[in-house]
PDB file of C-alpha atoms and ligand atoms in Angstrom:
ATOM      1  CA  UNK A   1      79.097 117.870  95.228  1.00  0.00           C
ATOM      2  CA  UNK A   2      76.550 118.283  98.294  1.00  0.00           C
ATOM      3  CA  UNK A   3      77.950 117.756 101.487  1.00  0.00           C
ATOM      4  CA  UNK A   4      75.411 116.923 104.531  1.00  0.00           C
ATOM      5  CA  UNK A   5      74.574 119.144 107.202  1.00  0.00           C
ATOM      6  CA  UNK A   6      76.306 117.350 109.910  1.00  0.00           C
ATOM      7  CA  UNK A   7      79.655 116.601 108.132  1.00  0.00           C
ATOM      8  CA  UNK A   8      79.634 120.515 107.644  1.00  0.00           C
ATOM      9  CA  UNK A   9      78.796 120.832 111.841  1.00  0.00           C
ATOM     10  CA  UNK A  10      81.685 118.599 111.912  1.00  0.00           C
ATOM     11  CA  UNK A  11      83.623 120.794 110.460  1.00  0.00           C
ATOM     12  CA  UNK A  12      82.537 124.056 112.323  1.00  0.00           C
ATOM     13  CA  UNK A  13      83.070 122.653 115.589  1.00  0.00           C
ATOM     14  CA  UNK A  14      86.816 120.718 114.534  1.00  0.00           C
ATOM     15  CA  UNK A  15      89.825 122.122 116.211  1.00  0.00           C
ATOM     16  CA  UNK A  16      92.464 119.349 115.703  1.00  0.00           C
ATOM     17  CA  UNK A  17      92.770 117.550 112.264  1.00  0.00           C
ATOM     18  CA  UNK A  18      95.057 114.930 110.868  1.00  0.00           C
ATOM     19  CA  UNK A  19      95.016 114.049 107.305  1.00  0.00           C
ATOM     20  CA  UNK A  20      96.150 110.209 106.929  1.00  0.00           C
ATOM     21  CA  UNK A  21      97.478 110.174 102.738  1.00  0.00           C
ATOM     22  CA  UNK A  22      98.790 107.366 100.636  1.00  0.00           C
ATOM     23  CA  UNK A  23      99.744 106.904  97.433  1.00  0.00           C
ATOM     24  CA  UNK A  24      96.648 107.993  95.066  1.00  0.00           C
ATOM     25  CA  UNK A  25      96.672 111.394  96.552  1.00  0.00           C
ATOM     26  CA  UNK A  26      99.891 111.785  94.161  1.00  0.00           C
ATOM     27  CA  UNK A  27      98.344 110.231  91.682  1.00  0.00           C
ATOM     28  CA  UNK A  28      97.109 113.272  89.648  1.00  0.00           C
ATOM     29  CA  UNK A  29     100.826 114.930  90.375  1.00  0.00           C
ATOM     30  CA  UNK A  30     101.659 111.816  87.852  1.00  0.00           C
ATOM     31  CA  UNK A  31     103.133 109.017  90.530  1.00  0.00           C
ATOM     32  CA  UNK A  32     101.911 105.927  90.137  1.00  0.00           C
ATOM     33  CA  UNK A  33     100.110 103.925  92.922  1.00  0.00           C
ATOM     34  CA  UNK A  34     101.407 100.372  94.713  1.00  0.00           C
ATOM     35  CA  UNK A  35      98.222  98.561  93.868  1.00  0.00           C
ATOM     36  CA  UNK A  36      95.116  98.353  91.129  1.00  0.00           C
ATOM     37  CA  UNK A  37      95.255  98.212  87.221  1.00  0.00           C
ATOM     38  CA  UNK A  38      98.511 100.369  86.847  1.00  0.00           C
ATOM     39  CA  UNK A  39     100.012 100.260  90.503  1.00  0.00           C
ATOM     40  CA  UNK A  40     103.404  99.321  90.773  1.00  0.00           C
ATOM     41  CA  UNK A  41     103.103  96.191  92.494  1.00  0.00           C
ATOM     42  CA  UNK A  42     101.073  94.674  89.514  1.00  0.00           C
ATOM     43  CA  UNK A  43     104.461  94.864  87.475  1.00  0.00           C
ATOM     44  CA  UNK A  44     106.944  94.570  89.890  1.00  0.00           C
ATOM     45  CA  UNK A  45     107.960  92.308  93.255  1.00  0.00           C
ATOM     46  CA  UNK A  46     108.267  93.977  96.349  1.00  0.00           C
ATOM     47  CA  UNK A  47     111.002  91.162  97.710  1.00  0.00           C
ATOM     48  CA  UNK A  48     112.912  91.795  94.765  1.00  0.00           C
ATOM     49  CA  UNK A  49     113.312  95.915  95.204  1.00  0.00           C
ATOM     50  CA  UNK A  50     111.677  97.360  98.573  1.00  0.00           C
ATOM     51  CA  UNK A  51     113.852  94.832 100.935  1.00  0.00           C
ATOM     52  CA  UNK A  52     116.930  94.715 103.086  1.00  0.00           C
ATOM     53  CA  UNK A  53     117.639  91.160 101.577  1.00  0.00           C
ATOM     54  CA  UNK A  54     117.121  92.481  97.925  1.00  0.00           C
ATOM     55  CA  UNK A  55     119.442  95.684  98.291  1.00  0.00           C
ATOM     56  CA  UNK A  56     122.464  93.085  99.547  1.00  0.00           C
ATOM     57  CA  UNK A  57     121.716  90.944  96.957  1.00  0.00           C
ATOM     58  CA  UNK A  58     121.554  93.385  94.624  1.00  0.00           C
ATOM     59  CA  UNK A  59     122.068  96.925  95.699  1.00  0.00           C
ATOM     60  CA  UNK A  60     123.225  98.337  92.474  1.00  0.00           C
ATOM     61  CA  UNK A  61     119.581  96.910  90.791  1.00  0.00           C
ATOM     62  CA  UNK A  62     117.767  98.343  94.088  1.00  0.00           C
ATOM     63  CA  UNK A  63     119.618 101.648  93.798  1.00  0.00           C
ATOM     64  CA  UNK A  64     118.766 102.483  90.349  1.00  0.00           C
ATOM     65  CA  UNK A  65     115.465 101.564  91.130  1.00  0.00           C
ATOM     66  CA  UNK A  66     115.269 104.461  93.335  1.00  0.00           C
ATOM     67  CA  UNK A  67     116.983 106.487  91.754  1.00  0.00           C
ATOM     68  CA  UNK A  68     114.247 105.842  88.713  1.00  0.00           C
ATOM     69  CA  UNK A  69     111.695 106.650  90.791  1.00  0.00           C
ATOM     70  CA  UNK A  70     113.378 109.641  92.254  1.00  0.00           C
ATOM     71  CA  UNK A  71     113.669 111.319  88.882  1.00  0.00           C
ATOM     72  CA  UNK A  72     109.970 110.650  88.256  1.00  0.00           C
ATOM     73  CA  UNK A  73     109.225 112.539  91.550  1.00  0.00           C
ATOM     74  CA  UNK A  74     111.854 115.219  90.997  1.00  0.00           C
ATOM     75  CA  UNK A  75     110.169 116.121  87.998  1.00  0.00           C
ATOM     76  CA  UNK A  76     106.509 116.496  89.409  1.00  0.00           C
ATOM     77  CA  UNK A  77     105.088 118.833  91.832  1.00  0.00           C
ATOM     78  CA  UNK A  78     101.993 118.599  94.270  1.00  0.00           C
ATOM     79  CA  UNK A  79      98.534 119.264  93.479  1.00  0.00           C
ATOM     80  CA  UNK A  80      95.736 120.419  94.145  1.00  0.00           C
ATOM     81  CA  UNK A  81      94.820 117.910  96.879  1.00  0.00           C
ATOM     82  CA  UNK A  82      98.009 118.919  98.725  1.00  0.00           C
ATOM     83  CA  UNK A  83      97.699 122.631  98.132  1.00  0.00           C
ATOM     84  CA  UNK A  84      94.139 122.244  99.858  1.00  0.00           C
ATOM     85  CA  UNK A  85      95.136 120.520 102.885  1.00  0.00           C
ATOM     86  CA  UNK A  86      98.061 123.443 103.330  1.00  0.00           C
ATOM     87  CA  UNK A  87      95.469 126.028 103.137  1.00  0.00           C
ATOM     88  CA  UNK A  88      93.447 124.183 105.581  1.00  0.00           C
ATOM     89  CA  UNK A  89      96.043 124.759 108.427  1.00  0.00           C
ATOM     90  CA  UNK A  90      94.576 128.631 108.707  1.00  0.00           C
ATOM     91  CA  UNK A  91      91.238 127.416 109.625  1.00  0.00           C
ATOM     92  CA  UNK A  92      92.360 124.905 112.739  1.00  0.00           C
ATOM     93  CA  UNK A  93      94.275 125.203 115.200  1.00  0.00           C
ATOM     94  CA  UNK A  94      95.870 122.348 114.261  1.00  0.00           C
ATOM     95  CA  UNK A  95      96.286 120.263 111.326  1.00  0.00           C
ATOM     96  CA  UNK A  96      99.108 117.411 111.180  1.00  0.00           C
ATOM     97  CA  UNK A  97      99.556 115.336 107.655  1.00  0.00           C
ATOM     98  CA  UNK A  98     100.623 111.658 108.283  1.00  0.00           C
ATOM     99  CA  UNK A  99     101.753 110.035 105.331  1.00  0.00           C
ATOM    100  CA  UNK A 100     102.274 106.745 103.932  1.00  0.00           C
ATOM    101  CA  UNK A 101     104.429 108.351 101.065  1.00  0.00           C
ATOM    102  CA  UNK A 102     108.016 108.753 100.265  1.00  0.00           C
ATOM    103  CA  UNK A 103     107.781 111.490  97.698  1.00  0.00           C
ATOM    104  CA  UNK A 104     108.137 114.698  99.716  1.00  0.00           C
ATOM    105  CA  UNK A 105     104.986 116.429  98.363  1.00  0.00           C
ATOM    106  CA  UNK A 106     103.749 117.323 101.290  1.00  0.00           C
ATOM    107  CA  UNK A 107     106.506 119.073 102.424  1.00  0.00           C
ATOM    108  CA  UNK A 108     106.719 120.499  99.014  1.00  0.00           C
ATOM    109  CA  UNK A 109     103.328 121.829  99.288  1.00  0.00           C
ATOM    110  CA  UNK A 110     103.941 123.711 102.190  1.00  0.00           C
ATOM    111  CA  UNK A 111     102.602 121.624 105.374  1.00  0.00           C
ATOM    112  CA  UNK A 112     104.470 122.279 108.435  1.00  0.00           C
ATOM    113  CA  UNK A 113     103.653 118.810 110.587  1.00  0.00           C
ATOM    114  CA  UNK A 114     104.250 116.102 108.203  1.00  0.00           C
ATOM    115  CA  UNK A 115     104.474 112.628 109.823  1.00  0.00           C
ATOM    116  CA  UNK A 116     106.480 110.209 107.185  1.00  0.00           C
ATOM    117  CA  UNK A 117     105.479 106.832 108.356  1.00  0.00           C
ATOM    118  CA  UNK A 118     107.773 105.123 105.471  1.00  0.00           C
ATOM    119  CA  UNK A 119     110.191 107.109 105.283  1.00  0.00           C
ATOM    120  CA  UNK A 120     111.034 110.056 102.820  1.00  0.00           C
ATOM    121  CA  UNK A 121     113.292 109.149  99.227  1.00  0.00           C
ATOM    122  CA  UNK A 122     114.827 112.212  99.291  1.00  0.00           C
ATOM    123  CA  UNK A 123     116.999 111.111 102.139  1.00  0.00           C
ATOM    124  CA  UNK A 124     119.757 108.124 102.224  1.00  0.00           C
ATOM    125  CA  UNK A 125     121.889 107.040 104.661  1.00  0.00           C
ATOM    126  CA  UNK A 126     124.466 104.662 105.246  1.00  0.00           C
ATOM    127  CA  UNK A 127     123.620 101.159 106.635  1.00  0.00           C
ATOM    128  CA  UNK A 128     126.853 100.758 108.610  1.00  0.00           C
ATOM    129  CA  UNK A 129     127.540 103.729 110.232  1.00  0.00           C
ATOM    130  CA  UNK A 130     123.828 105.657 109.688  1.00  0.00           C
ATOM    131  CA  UNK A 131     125.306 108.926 108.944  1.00  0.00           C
ATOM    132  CA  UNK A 132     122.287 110.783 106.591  1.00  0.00           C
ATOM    133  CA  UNK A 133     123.244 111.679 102.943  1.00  0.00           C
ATOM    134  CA  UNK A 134     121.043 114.042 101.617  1.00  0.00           C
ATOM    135  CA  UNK A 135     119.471 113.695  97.692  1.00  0.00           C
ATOM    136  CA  UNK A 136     121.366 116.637  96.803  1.00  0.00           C
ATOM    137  CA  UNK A 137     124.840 115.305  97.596  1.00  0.00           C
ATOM    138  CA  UNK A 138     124.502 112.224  95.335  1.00  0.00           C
ATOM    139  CA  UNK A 139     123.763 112.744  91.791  1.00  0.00           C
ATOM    140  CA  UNK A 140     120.558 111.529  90.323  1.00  0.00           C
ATOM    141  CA  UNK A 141     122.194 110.239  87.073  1.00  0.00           C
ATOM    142  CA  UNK A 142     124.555 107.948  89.298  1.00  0.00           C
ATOM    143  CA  UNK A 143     123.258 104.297  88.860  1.00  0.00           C
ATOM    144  CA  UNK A 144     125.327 102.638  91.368  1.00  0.00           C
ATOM    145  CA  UNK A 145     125.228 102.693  94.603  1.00  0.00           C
ATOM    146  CA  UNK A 146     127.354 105.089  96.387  1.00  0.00           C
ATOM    147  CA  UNK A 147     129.780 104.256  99.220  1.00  0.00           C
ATOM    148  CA  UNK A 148     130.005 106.195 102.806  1.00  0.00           C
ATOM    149  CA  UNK A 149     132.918 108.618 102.751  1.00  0.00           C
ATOM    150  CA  UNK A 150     133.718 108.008 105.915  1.00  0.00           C
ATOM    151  CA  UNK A 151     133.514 104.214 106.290  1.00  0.00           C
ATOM    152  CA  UNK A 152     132.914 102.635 103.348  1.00  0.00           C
ATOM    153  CA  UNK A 153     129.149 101.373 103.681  1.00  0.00           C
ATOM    154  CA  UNK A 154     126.341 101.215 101.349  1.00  0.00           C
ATOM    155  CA  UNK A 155     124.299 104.363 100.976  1.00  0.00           C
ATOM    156  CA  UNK A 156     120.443 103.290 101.060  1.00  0.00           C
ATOM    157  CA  UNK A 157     117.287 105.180 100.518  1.00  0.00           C
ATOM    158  CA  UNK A 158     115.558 106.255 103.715  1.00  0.00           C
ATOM    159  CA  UNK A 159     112.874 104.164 102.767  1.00  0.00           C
ATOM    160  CA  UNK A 160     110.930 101.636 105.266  1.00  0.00           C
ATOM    161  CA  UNK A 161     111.250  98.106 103.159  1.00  0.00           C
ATOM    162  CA  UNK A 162     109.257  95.202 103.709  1.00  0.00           C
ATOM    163  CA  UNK A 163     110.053  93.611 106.852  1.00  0.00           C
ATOM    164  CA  UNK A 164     111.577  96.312 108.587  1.00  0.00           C
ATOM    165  CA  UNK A 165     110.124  98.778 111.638  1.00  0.00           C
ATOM    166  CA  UNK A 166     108.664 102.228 110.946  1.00  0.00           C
ATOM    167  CA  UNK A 167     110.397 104.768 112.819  1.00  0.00           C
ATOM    168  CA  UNK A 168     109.027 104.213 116.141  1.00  0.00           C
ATOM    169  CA  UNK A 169     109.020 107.642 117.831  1.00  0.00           C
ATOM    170  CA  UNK A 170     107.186 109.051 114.234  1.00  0.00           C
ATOM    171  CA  UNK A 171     104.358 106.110 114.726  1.00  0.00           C
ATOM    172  CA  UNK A 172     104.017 106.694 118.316  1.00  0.00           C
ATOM    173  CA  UNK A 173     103.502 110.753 117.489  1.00  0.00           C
ATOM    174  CA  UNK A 174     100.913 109.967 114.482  1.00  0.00           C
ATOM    175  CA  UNK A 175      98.842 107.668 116.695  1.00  0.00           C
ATOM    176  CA  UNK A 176      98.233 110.440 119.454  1.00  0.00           C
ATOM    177  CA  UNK A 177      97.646 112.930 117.100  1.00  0.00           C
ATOM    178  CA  UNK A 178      94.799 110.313 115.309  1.00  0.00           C
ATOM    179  CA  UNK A 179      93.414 109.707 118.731  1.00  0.00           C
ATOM    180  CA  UNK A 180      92.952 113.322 119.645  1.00  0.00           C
ATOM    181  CA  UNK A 181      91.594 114.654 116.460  1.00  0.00           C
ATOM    182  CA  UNK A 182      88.407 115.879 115.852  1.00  0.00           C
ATOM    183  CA  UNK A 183      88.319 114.940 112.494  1.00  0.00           C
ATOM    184  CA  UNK A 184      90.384 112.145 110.408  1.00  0.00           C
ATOM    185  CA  UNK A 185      90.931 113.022 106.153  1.00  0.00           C
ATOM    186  CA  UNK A 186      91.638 108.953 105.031  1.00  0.00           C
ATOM    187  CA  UNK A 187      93.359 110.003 101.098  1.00  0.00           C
ATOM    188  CA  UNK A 188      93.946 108.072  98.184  1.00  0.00           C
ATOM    189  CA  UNK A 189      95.573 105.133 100.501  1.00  0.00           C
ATOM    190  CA  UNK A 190      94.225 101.308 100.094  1.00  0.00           C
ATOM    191  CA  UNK A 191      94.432 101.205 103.760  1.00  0.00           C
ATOM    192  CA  UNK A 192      95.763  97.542 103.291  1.00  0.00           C
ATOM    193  CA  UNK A 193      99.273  98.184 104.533  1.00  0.00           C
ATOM    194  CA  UNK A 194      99.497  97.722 108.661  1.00  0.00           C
ATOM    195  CA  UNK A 195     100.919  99.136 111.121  1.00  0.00           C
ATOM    196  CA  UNK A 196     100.392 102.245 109.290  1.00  0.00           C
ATOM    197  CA  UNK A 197      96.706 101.570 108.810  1.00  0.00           C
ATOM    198  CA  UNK A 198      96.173 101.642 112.395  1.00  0.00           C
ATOM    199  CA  UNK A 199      95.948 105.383 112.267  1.00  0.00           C
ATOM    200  CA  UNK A 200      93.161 105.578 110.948  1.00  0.00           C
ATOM    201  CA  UNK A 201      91.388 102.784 112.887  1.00  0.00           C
ATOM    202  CA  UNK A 202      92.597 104.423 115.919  1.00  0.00           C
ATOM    203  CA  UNK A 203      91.273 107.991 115.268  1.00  0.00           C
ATOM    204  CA  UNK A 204      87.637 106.105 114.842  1.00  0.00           C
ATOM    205  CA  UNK A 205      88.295 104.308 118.146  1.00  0.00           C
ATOM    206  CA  UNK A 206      88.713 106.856 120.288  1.00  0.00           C
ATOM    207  CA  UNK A 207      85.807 108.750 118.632  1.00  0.00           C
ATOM    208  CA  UNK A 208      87.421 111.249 115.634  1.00  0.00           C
ATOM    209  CA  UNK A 209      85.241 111.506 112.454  1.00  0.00           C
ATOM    210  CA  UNK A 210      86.807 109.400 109.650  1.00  0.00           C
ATOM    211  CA  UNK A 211      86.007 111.199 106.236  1.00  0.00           C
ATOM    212  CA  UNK A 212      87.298 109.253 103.323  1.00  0.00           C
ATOM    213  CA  UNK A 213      88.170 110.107  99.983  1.00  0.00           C
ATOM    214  CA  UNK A 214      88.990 107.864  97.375  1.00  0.00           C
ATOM    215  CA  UNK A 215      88.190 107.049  93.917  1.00  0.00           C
ATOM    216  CA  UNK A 216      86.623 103.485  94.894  1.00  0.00           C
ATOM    217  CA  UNK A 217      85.857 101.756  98.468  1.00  0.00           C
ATOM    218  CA  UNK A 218      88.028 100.550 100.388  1.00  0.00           C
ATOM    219  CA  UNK A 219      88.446  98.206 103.627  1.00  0.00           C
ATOM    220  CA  UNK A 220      87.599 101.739 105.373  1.00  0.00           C
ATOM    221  CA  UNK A 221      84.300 102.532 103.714  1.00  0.00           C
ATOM    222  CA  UNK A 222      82.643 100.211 106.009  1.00  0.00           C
ATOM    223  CA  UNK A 223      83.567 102.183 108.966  1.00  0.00           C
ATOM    224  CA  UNK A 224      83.824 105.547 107.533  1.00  0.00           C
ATOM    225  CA  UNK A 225      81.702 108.502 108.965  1.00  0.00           C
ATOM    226  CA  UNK A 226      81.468 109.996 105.484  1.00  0.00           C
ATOM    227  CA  UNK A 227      82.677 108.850 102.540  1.00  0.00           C
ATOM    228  CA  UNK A 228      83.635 111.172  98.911  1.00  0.00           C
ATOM    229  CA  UNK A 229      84.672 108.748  95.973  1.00  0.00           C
ATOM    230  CA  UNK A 230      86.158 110.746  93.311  1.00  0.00           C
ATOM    231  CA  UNK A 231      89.989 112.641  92.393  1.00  0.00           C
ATOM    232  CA  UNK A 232      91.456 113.864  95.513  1.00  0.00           C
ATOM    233  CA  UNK A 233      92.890 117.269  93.107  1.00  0.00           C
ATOM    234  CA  UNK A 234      88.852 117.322  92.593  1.00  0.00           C
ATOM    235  CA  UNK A 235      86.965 117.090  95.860  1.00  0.00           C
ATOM    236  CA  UNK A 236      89.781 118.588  98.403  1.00  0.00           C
ATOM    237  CA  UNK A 237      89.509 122.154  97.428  1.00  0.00           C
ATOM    238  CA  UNK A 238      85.559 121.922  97.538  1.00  0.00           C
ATOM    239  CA  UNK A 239      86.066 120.479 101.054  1.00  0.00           C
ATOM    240  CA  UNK A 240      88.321 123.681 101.404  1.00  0.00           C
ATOM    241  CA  UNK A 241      85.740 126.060 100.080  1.00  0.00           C
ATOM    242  CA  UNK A 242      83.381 125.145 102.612  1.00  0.00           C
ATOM    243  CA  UNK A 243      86.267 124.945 105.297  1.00  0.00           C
ATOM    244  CA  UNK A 244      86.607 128.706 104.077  1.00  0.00           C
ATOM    245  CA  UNK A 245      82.929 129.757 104.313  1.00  0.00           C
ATOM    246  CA  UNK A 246      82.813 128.038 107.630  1.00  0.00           C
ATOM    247  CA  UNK A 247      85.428 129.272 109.303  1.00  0.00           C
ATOM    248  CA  UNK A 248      85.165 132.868 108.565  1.00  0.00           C
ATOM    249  CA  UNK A 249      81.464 133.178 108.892  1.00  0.00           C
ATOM    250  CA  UNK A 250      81.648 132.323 113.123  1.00  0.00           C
TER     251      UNK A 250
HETATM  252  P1  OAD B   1      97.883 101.854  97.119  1.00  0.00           P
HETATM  253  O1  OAD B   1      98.453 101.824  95.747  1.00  0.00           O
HETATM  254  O2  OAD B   1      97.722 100.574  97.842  1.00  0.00           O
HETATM  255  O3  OAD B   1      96.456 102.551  97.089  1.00  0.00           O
HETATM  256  C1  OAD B   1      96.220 103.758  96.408  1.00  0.00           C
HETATM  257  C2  OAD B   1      94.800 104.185  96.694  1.00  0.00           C
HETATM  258  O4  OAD B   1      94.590 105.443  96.096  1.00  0.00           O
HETATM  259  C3  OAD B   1      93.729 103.225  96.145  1.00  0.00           C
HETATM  260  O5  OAD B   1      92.749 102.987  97.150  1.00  0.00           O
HETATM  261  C4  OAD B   1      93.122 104.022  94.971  1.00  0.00           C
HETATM  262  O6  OAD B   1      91.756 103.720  94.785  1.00  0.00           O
HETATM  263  C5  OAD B   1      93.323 105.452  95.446  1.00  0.00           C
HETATM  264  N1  OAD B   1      93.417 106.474  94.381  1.00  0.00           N
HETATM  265  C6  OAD B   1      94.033 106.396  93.180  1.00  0.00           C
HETATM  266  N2  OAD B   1      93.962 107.562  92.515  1.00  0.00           N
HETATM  267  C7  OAD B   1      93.293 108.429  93.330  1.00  0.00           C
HETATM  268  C8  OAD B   1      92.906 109.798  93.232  1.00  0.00           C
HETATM  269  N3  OAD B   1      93.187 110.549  92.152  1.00  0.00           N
HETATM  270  N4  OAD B   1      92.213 110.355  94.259  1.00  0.00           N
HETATM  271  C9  OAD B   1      91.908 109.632  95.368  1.00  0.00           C
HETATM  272  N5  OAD B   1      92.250 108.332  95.521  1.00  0.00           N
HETATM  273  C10 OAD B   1      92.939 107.742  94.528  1.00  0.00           C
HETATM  274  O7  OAD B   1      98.781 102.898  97.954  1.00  0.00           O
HETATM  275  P2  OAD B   1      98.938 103.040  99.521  1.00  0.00           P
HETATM  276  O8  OAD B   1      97.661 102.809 100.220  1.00  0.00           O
HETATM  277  O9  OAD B   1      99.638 104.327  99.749  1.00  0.00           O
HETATM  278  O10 OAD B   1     104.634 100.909 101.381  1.00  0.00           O
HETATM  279  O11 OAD B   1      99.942 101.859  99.843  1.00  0.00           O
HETATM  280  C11 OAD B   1     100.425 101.683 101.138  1.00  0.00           C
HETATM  281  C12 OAD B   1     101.847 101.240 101.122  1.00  0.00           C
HETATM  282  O12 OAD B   1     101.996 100.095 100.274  1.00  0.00           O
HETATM  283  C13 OAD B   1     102.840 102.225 100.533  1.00  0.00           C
HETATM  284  O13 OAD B   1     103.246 103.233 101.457  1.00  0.00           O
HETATM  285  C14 OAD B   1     103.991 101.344 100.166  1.00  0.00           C
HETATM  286  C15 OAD B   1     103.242 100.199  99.513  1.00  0.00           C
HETATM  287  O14 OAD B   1     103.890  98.993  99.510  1.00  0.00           O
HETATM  288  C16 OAD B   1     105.964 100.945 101.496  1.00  0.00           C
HETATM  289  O15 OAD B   1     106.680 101.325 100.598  1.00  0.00           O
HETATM  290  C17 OAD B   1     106.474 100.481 102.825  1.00  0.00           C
END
């Protein structure tokens, strides 16, 4: 892969990064996407399992759900995509991760300033009183949903469903770190899904360099400084190499 001279003087001359990821960065770790031939939402309706509405309805069905997909995530680790954008943080000053996804990879990899826009399904808590109820306190074999010990509520993923906010203070953070950045990594997300697509739009607005990788286009490519189609486990550590060579030779 051949990157151009003046994506690599963008590089030289970055100090602040942020990394905007969605779902098809995980894809090679073995989670499926939301949308496309296999994504989830192909098979599945969102109303029916990612809602406040559905998990009253039905918050035993919901609950196992999760807990489904929780196994999957349990048993798969991050990859070389993640790994790279770790290693990146020793060659800027600063390089914050905000993330569409709920599978904890990030974190897992090693990033210190991850930004969870939806949430993180490790996590529960419980919708009456809010008090947080870590993954490791409720078993992952348990198919119904768990009560609150202390008042008797429903224990929920701390997940953002359709129809509900995104932690406000964690948006608000995410957008001034997009607007200050010198550069802005767009991975593996369909950039369909708004508010959180904003970031993106507003790191190009106030003048960061919006480098996209992706295995197809997407509503970005138009307005992308440089785009790399191809696996994100491929062409992030080759973006790291020449971070590396870079970086050390100034
Ligand atoms: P999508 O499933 O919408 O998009 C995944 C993107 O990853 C697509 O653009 C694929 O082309 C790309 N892709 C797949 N494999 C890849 C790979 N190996 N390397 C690089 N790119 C790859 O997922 P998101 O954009 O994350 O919301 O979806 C956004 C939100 O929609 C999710 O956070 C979720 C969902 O409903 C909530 O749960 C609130």
């Amino acid at each position: 892969m051949n990157f151009t001279d003046s994506f690599l003087k963008r590089i030289t001359n970055a100090e602040k990064i942020v990394v905007f990821t969605g779902a098809g960065i995980s894809a090679e770790s073995g989670i499926p996407t939301f949308r496309g031939k296999d994504g989830i939402w192909n098979k599945l309706k969102p109303e029916e399992l990612a809602s406040f509405n559905a998990f009253l309805k039905n918050p035993d069905m919901v609950w196992e759900w999760y807990q489904h997909r929780r196994s999957i995530i349990h048993e798969k680790s991050p990859n070389a995509a993640h790994y790279s954008i770790t290693e990146m943080e020793k060659y800027f000053d600063k390089v914050s991760v905000v993330t569409q996804n709920v599978d904890n990879l990030h974190r897992r990899a090693g990033n210190n300033n991850v930004y969870e826009l939806h949430g993180n399904i490790e996590r529960n808590y419980c919708i009456e009183c809010k008090r947080p109820y870590n993954d490791s306190g409720l078993e992952l074999e348990n198919k119904q949903v768990p009560k609150c010990d202390y008042c008797g509520g429903l224990i929920r993923p701390d997940v953002v469903w359709f129809g509900e906010v995104l932690p406000q203070d964690v948006f608000a953070e995410s957008e001034r770190l997009a607007a200050e950045s010198d550069i802005c990594f767009v991975i593996g997300t369909s950039a369909v899904v708004y508010p959180a697509a904003y970031i993106p739009l507003g790191a190009k607005q106030a003048g960061s360099c919006l480098v996209e990788i992706n295995i197809e286009e997407t509503e970005l490519s138009q307005i992308a400084d440089y785009s790399y189609f191809g696996a994100a486990g491929k062409i992030m550590p080759k973006i790291l190499d020449e971070i590396k060579k870079l970086k050390t030779s100034i």
